[in-house]
Coordinates of C-alpha atoms in Angstrom, one line a residue:
Chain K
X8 CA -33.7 0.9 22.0
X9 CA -32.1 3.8 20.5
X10 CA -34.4 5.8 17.9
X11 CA -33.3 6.3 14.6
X12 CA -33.8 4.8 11.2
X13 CA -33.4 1.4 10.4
X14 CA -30.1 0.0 9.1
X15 CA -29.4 -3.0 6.4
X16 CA -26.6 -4.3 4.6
X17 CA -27.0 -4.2 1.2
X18 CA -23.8 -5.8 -0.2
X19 CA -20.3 -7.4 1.1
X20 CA -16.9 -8.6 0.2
X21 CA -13.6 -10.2 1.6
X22 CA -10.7 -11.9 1.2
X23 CA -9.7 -14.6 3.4
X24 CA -7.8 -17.8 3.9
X25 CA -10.7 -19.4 2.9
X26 CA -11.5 -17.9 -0.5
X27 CA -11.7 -14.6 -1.3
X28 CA -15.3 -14.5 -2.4
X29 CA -18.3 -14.6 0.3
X30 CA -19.8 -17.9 -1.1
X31 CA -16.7 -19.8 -1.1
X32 CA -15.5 -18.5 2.6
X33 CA -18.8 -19.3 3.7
X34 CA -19.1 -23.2 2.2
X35 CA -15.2 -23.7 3.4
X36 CA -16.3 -22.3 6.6
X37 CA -19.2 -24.5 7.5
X38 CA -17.5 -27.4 5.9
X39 CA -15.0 -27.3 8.9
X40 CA -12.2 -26.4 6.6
X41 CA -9.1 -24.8 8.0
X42 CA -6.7 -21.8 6.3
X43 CA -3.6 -22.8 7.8
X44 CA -0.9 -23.6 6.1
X45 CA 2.8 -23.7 6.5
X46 CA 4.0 -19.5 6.0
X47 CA 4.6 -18.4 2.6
X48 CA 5.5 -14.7 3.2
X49 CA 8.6 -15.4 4.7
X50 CA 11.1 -18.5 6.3
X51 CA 9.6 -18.7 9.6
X52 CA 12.4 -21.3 10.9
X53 CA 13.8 -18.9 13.7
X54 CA 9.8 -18.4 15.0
X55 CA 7.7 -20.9 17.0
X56 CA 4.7 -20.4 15.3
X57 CA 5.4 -21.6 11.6
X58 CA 1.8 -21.4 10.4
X59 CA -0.9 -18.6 9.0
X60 CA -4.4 -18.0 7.4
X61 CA -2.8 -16.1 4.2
X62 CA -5.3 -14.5 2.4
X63 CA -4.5 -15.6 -1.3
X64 CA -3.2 -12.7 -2.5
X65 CA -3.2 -13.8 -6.4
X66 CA -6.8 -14.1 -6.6
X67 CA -8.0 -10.6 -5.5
X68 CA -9.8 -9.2 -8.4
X69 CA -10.3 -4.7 -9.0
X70 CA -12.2 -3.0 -11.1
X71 CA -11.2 -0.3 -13.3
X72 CA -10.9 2.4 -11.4
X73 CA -8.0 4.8 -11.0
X74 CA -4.7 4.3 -9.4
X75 CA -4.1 0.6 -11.0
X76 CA -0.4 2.0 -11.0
X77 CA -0.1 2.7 -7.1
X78 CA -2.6 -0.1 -5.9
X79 CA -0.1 -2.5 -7.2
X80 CA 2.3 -1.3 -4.4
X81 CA 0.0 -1.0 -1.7
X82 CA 0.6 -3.3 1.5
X83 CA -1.6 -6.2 1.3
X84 CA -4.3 -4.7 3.7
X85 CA -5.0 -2.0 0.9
X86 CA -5.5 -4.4 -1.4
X87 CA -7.8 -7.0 0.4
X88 CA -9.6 -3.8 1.4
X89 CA -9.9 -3.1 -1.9
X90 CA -10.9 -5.7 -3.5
X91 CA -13.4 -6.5 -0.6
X92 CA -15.1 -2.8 -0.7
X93 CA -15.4 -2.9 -4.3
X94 CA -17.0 -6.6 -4.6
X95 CA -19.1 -5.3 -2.0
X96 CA -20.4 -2.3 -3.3
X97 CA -20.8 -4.3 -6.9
X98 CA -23.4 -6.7 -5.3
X99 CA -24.8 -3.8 -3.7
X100 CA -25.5 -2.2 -6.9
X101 CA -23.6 0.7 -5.5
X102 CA -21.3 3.6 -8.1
X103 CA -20.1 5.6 -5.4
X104 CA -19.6 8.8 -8.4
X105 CA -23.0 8.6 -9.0
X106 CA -24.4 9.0 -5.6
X107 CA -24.7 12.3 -3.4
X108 CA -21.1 12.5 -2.1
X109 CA -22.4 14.4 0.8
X110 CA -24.9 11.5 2.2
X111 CA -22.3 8.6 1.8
X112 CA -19.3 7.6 4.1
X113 CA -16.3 5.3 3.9
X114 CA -15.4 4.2 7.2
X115 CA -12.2 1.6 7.7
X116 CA -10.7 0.5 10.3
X117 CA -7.1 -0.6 10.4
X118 CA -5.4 -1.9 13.6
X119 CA -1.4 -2.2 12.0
X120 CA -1.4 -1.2 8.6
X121 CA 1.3 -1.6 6.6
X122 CA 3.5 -3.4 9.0
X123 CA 5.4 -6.0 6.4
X124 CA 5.9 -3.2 4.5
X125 CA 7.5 -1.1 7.1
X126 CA 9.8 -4.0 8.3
X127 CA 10.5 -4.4 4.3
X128 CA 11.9 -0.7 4.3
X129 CA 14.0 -0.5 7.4
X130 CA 15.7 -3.9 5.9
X131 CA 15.8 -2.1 2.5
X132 CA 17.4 0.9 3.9
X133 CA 19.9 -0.4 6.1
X134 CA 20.9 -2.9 3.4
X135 CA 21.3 -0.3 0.3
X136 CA 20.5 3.1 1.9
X137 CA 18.0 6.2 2.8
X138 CA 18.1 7.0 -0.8
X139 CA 17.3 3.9 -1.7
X140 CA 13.7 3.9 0.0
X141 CA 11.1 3.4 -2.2
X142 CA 8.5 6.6 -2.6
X143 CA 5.8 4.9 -2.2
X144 CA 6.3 3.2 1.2
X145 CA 4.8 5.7 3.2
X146 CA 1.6 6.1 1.2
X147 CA 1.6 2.1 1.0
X148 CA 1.7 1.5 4.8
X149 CA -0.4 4.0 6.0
X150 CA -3.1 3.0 8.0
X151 CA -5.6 5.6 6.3
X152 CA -4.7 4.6 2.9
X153 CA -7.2 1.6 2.7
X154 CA -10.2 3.8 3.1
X155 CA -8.4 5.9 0.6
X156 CA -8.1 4.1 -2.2
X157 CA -11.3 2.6 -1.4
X158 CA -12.4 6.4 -2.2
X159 CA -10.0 7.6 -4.7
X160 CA -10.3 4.7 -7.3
X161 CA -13.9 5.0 -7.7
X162 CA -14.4 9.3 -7.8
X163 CA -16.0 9.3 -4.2
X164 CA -16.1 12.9 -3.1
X165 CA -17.8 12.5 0.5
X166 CA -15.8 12.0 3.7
X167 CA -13.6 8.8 4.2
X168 CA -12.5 7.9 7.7
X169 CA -9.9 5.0 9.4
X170 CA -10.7 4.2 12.5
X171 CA -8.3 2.7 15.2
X172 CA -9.2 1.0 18.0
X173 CA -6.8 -2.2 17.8
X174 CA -8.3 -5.8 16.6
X175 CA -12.0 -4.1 16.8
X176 CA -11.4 -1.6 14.4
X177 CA -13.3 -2.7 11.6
X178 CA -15.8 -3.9 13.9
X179 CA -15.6 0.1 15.0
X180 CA -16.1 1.0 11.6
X181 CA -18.8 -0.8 11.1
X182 CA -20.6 0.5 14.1
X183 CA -19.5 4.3 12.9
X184 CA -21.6 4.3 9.8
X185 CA -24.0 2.3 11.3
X186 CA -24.8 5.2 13.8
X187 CA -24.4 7.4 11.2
X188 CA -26.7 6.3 9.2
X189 CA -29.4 5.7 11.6
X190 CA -29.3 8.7 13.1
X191 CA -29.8 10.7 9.6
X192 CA -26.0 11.7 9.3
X193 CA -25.3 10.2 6.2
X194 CA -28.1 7.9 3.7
X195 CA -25.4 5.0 2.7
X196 CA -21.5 3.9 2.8
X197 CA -19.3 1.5 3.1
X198 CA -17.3 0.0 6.4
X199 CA -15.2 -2.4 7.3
X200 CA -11.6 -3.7 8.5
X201 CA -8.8 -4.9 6.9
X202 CA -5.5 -6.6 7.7
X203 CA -1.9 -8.2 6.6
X204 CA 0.5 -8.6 8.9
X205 CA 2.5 -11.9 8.2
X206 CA 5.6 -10.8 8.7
X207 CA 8.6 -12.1 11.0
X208 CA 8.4 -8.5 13.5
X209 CA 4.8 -9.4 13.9
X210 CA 5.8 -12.7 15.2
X211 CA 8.4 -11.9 17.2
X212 CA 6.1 -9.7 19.3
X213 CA 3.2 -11.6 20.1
X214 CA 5.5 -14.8 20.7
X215 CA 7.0 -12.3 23.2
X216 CA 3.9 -11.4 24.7
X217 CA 3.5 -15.5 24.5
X218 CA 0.2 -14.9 22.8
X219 CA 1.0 -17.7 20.0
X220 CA -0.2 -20.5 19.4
X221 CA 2.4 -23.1 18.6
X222 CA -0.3 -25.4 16.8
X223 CA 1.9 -27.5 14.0
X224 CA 1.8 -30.0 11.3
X225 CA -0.9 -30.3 8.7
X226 CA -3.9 -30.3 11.3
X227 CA -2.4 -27.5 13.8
X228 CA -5.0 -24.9 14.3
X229 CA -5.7 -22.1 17.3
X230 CA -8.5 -24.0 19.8
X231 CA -10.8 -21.3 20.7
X232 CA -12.7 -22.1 24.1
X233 CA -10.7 -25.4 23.9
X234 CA -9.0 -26.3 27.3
X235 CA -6.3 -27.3 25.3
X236 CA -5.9 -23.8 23.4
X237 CA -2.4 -22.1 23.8
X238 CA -3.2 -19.2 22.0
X239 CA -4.3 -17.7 18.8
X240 CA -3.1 -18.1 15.4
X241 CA -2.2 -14.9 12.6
X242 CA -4.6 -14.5 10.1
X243 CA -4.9 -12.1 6.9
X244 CA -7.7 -10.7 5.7
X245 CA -10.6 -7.9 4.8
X246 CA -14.7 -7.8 4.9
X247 CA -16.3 -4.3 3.7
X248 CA -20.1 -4.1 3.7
X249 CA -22.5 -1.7 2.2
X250 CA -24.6 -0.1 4.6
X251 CA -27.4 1.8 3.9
X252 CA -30.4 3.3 5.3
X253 CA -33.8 0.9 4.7
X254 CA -36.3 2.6 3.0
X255 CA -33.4 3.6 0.2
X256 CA -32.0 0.4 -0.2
X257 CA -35.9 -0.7 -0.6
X258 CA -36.8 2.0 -2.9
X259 CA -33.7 1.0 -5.3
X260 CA -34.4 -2.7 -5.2
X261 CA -31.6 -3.3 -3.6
X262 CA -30.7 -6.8 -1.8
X263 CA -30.9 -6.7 1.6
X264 CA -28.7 -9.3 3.3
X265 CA -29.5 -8.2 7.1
X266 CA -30.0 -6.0 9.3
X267 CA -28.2 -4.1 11.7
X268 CA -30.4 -3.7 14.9
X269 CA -28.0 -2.2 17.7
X270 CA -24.0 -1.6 18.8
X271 CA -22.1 -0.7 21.6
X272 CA -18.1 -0.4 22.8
X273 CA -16.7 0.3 26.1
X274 CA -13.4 0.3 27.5
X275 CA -12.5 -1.3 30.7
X276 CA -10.0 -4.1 32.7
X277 CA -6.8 -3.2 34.2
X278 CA -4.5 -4.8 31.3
X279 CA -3.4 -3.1 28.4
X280 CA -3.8 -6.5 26.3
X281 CA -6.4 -8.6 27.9
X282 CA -10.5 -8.8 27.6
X283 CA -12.3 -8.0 30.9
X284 CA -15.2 -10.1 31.7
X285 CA -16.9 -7.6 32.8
X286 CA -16.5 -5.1 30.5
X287 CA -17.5 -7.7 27.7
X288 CA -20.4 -8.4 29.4
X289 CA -21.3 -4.5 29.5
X290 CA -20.6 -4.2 26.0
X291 CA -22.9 -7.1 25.1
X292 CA -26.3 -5.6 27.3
X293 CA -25.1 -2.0 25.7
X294 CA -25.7 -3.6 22.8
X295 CA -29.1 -6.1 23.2
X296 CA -30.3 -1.9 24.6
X297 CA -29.6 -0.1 21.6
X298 CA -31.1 -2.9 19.9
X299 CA -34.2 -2.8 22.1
X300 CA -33.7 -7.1 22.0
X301 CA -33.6 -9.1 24.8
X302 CA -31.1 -11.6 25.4
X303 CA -33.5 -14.6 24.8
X304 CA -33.9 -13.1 21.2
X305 CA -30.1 -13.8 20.8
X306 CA -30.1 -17.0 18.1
X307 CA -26.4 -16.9 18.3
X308 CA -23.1 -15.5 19.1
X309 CA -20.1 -14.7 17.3
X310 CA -17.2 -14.5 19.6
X311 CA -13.9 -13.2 20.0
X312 CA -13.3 -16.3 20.9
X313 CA -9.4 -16.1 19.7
X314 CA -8.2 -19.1 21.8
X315 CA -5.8 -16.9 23.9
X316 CA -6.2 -18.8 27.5
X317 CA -7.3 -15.8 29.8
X318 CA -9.5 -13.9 26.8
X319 CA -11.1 -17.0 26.0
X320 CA -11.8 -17.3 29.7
X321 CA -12.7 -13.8 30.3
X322 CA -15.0 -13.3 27.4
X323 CA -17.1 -16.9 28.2
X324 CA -17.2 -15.5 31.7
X325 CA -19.5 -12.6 30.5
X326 CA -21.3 -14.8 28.0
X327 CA -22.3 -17.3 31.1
X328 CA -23.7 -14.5 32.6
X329 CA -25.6 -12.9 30.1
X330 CA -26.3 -15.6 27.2
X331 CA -25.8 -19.1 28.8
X332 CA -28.1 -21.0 26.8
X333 CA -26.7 -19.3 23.4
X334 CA -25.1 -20.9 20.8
X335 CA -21.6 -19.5 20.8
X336 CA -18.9 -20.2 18.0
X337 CA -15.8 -18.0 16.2
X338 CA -14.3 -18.0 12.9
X339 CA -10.9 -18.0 14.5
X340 CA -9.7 -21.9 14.0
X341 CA -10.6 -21.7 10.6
X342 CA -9.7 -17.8 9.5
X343 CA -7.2 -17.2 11.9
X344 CA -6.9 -13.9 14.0
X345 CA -7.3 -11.4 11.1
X346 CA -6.9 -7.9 14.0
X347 CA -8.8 -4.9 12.5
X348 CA -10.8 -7.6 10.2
X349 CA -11.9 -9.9 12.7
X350 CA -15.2 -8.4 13.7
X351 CA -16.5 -7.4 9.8
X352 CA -15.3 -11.4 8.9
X353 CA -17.3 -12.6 11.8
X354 CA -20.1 -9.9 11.5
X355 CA -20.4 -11.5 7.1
X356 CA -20.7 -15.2 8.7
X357 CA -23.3 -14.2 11.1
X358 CA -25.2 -12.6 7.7
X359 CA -24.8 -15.9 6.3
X360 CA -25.3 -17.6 9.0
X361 CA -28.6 -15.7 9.4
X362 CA -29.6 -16.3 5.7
X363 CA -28.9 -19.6 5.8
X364 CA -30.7 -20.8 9.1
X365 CA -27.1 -22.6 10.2
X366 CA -24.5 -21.2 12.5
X367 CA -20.8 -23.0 11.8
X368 CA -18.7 -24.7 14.0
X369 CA -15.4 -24.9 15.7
X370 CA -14.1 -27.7 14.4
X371 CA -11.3 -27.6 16.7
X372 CA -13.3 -27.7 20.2
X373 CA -13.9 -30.9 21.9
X374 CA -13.7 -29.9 25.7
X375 CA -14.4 -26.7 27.6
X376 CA -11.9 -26.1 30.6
X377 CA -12.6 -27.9 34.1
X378 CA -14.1 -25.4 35.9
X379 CA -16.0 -23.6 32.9
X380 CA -19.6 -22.8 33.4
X381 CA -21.9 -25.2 31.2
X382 CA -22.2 -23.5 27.6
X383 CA -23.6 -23.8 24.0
X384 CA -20.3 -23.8 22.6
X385 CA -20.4 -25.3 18.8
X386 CA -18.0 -27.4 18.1
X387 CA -20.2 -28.7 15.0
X388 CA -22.4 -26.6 12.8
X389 CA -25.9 -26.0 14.1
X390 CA -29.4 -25.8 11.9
X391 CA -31.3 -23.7 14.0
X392 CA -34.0 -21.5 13.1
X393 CA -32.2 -17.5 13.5
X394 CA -33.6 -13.9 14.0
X395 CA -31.1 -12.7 15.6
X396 CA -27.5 -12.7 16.0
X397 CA -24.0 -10.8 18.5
X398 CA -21.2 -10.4 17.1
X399 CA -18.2 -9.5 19.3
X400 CA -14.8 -8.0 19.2
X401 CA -12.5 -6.7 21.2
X402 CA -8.8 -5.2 20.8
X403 CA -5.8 -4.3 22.8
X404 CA -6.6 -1.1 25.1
X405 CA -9.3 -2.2 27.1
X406 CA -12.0 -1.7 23.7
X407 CA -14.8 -4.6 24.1
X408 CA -17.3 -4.1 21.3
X409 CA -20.7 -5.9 20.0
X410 CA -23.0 -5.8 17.3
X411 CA -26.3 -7.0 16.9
X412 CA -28.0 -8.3 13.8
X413 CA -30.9 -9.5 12.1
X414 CA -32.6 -10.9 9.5
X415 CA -34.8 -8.7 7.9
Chain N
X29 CA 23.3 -6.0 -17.5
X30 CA 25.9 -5.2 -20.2
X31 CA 25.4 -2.5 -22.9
X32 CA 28.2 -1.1 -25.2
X33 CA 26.5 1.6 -27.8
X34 CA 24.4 4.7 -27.4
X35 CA 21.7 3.1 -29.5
X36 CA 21.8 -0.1 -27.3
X37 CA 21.3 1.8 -23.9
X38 CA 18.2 3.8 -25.4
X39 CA 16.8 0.7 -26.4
X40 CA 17.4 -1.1 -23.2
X41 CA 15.9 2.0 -21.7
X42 CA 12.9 2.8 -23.2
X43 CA 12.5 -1.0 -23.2
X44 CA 12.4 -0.8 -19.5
X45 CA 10.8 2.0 -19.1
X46 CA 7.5 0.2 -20.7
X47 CA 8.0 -2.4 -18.1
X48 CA 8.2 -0.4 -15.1
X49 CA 5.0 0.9 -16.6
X50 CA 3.5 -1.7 -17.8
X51 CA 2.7 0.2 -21.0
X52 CA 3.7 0.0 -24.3
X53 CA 6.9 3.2 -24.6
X54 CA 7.8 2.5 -28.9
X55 CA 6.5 6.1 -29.5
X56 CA 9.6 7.2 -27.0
X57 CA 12.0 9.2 -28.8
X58 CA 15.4 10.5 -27.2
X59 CA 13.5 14.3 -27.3
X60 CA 10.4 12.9 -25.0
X61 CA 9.5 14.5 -21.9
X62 CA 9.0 11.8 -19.3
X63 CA 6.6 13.5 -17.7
X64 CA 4.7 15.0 -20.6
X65 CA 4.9 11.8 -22.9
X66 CA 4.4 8.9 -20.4
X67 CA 0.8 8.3 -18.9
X68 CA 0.1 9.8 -15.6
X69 CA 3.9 10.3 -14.8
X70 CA 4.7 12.2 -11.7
X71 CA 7.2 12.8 -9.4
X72 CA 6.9 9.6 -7.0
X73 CA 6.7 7.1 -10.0
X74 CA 10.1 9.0 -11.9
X75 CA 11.8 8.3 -8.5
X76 CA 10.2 4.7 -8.4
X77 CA 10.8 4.3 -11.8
X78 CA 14.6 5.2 -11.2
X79 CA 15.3 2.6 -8.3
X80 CA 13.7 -0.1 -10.9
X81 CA 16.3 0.9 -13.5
X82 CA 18.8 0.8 -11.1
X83 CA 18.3 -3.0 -10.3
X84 CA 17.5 -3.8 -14.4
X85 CA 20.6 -2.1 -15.8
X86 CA 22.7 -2.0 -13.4
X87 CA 24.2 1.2 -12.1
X88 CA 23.2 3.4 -8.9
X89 CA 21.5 6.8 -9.3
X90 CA 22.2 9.9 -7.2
X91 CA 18.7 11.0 -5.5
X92 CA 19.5 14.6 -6.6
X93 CA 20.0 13.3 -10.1
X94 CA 15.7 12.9 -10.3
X95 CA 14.3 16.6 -10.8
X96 CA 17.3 17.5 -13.3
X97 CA 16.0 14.5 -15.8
X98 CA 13.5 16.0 -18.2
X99 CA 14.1 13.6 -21.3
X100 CA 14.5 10.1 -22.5
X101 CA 18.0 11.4 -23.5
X102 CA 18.9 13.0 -20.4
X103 CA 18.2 10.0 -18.3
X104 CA 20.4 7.8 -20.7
X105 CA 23.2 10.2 -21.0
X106 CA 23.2 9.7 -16.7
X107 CA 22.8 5.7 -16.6
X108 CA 26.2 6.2 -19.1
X109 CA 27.6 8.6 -17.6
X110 CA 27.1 6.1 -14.2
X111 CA 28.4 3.3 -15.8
X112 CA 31.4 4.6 -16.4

């Protein structure tokens, strides 16, 4: 167990394809409720895959901070992370101007930023002109600009950082300030991920890579673990969280929705785009070590679990050897893939989860592969009494990441 | 868009102007700085704010045109000069 002071979550928000509020993701989540629908953001007739998990972009609510003027032409990312940072930091009782600037942080991570918006303005420019470029569409598709308005609006003057690291860079993020905090860096802040990419360039490259699902009609969702999955489906979306160090967050009263207990990341495999086995299950006993847990204290795990055919298989390789009689489910059939948002959106349903003594799900699992070890995999939603939860996540590059968390 | 007099065109453009911004513009006058007298005006929105009048009214701006535009008057002296 790594020493250093203890960690909880104090507050959360997102937007998703199932609501845009925690309590509404979280009762559409365990009723087995799916966010596909047929793709609104643009005619997706020349793609395969004709279905997303749009976050609904009407329903995202903002304080009144500054900038009102340039977060209206933000790319979507920016503005889920937005509105997901500052729900978050309202339940956490949290006015970033009024704490010490120089004990708080802002950490985001952002795998592919403002991609609709970049594929908007080449179209734009070659159809009316370089003058014609808006000025705003290189601060709206910046990858950084999420944590920055998360900053900006509300008159934080402490550091702000946007961390890469593919479709774990929230979860990243999260484990930044985490480490941060514990080890006395910073007292509180505010982490996360972020992402919007339904757009047809996006589309065209993953069905290149033949990473698509090509799930249809009014039931077609991704099939994580599923020996019928084909691949995984796009999804939009944000969850920032309020982290901050324990005996604050006491002393203030403030609501204490978990705990963070321990995190790791590692890179390994020999494919630029595919999960290793065993580098996931490295990153997962990294992690039950820097929780100081063992893995029988493990209640459940949230996977990657994407329903990509040889991740899927890779990452329930290391779970059979490290977690075999855990519970294991993802968010994935129901949210979609959300990238840089998919470990802070798993990492708030295993808060819930936690809270709630119930761990959802996959409503779209009915039969492991042939030759698949013998797993918990949910394909209903468990009440089970929980301490202790993983979370993973893992992007393109070889990064395999994990949290652990508990109830406090 | 189609607009014959003087008068009309500041109309229509202090009328859009207050869209763009979302902001009520009445207390615009042909002598108003548009940096000075709009709210939190700067150099990105102006540009912005001249590719939206370019699609409302109708005509197409020179880029070079922006940082020569210091009034109400001066920008609708150019929209009629580029209607024209």
């Amino acid at each position: 167990m790594t020493a250093g002071r203890r960690v909880v979550v104090t507050g959360f928000g997102l937007a998703s394809a199932l609501g845009n509020t925690p309590d509404r993701f979280w009762c559409r989540l365990l009723a087995g409720e799916s966010g596909f629908r047929p793709i609104s953001r643009f005619d997706p007739a020349r793609h395969k895959s004709r279905l997303a998990a749009e976050a609904d972009d009407r329903d995202l609510h903002f304080g009144k901070g500054a900038l009102a003027f340039e977060l209206a032409r933000m790319a979507s990312f920016v503005r889920f992370a937005v509105h997901a940072g500052e729900a978050a930091l309202e339940g956490a009782g949290l006015e970033p101007v009024r704490e010490a600037a120089d004990r708080g942080l802002i950490a985001v991570g952002a795998a592919m930023g403002g991609l609709p918006n970049i594929e908007a303005g080449v179209l734009r420019q070659e159809d009316r002109g370089p003058g014609k470029t808006t000025p705003f569409l290189i601060p709206s598709l910046i990858p950084g600009m999420a944590a920055g308005m998360l900053a900006l609006r509300p008159g934080f003057q402490g550091p702000q950082q946007t961390l890469g690291g593919a479709c774990a860079a929230g979860r990243l993020a999260i484990a930044h300030l985490f480490q941060a905090i514990r080890r006395g860096d910073c007292d509180w802040g505010l982490a996360g991920g972020a992402e919007a990419v339904t757009t047809p360039i996006t589309f065209s490259g993953f069905e290149a890579m033949n990473a698509l699902s090509l799930a249809s009609g009014p039931d077609g969702a991704p099939r994580p673990f599923d020996r019928r999955r084909d691949g995984f489906m796009v999804g939009e979306g944000a969850a920032l969280l309020v982290l901050e160090e324990w005996g604050r967050a006491r002393a203030r009263g403030a609501p204490v929705l978990g705990e963070i207990l321990g995190a790791a990341s590692v890179t390994g495999g020999t494919d630029i785009v595919t999960p290793d086995a065993a580098s996931a299950d490295r990153s997962m006993r990294l992690a039950l070590a820097d929780a100081g847990r063992e893995a029988g204290e493990i209640g459940g795990l949230f996977a990657q679990g994407s329903g990509v055919v040889r991740g899927d298989a890779a990452e329930l390789e290391a779970v059979a050897r490290l977690l075999p009689r855990v519970a294991v489910t993802s968010i994935k059939a129901q949210v979609g893939y959300t990238f840089a948002a998919n470990g802070p959106l798993s990492l708030v349903a295993a808060l819930m989860s936690l809270q709630n003594g119930v761990l959802p799900g996959i409503p779209t699992f009915e039969s492991p592969d042939p030759d698949s070890p013998d797993l918990r995999i949910l394909a209903a939603p468990r009440t089970c009494p929980l301490r202790t939860c993983m979370v993973n996540a893992h992007g393109f590059g070889g990064v395999h990441s994990t949290l652990v968390v508990g109830r406090t | 868009m189609t607009v014959t007099t003087d008068t009309e065109l500041l109309t229509t453009v202090v009328r859009e102007i207050g869209v763009f911004l979302e902001t009520d513009t009445s207390h615009l006058r042909p002598d108003s700085s548009l940096t000075a007298e709009l709210d939190n005006m700067n150099s990105l929105k102006l540009y912005e704010m001249m590719l939206y009048l370019e699609d409302a009214i109708g005509f197409s701006f020179d880029e070079k045109v922006v940082d020569r535009l210091d009034t109400v008057q001066d920008l609708v002296d150019y929209i009629r000069e580029r209607l024209r």
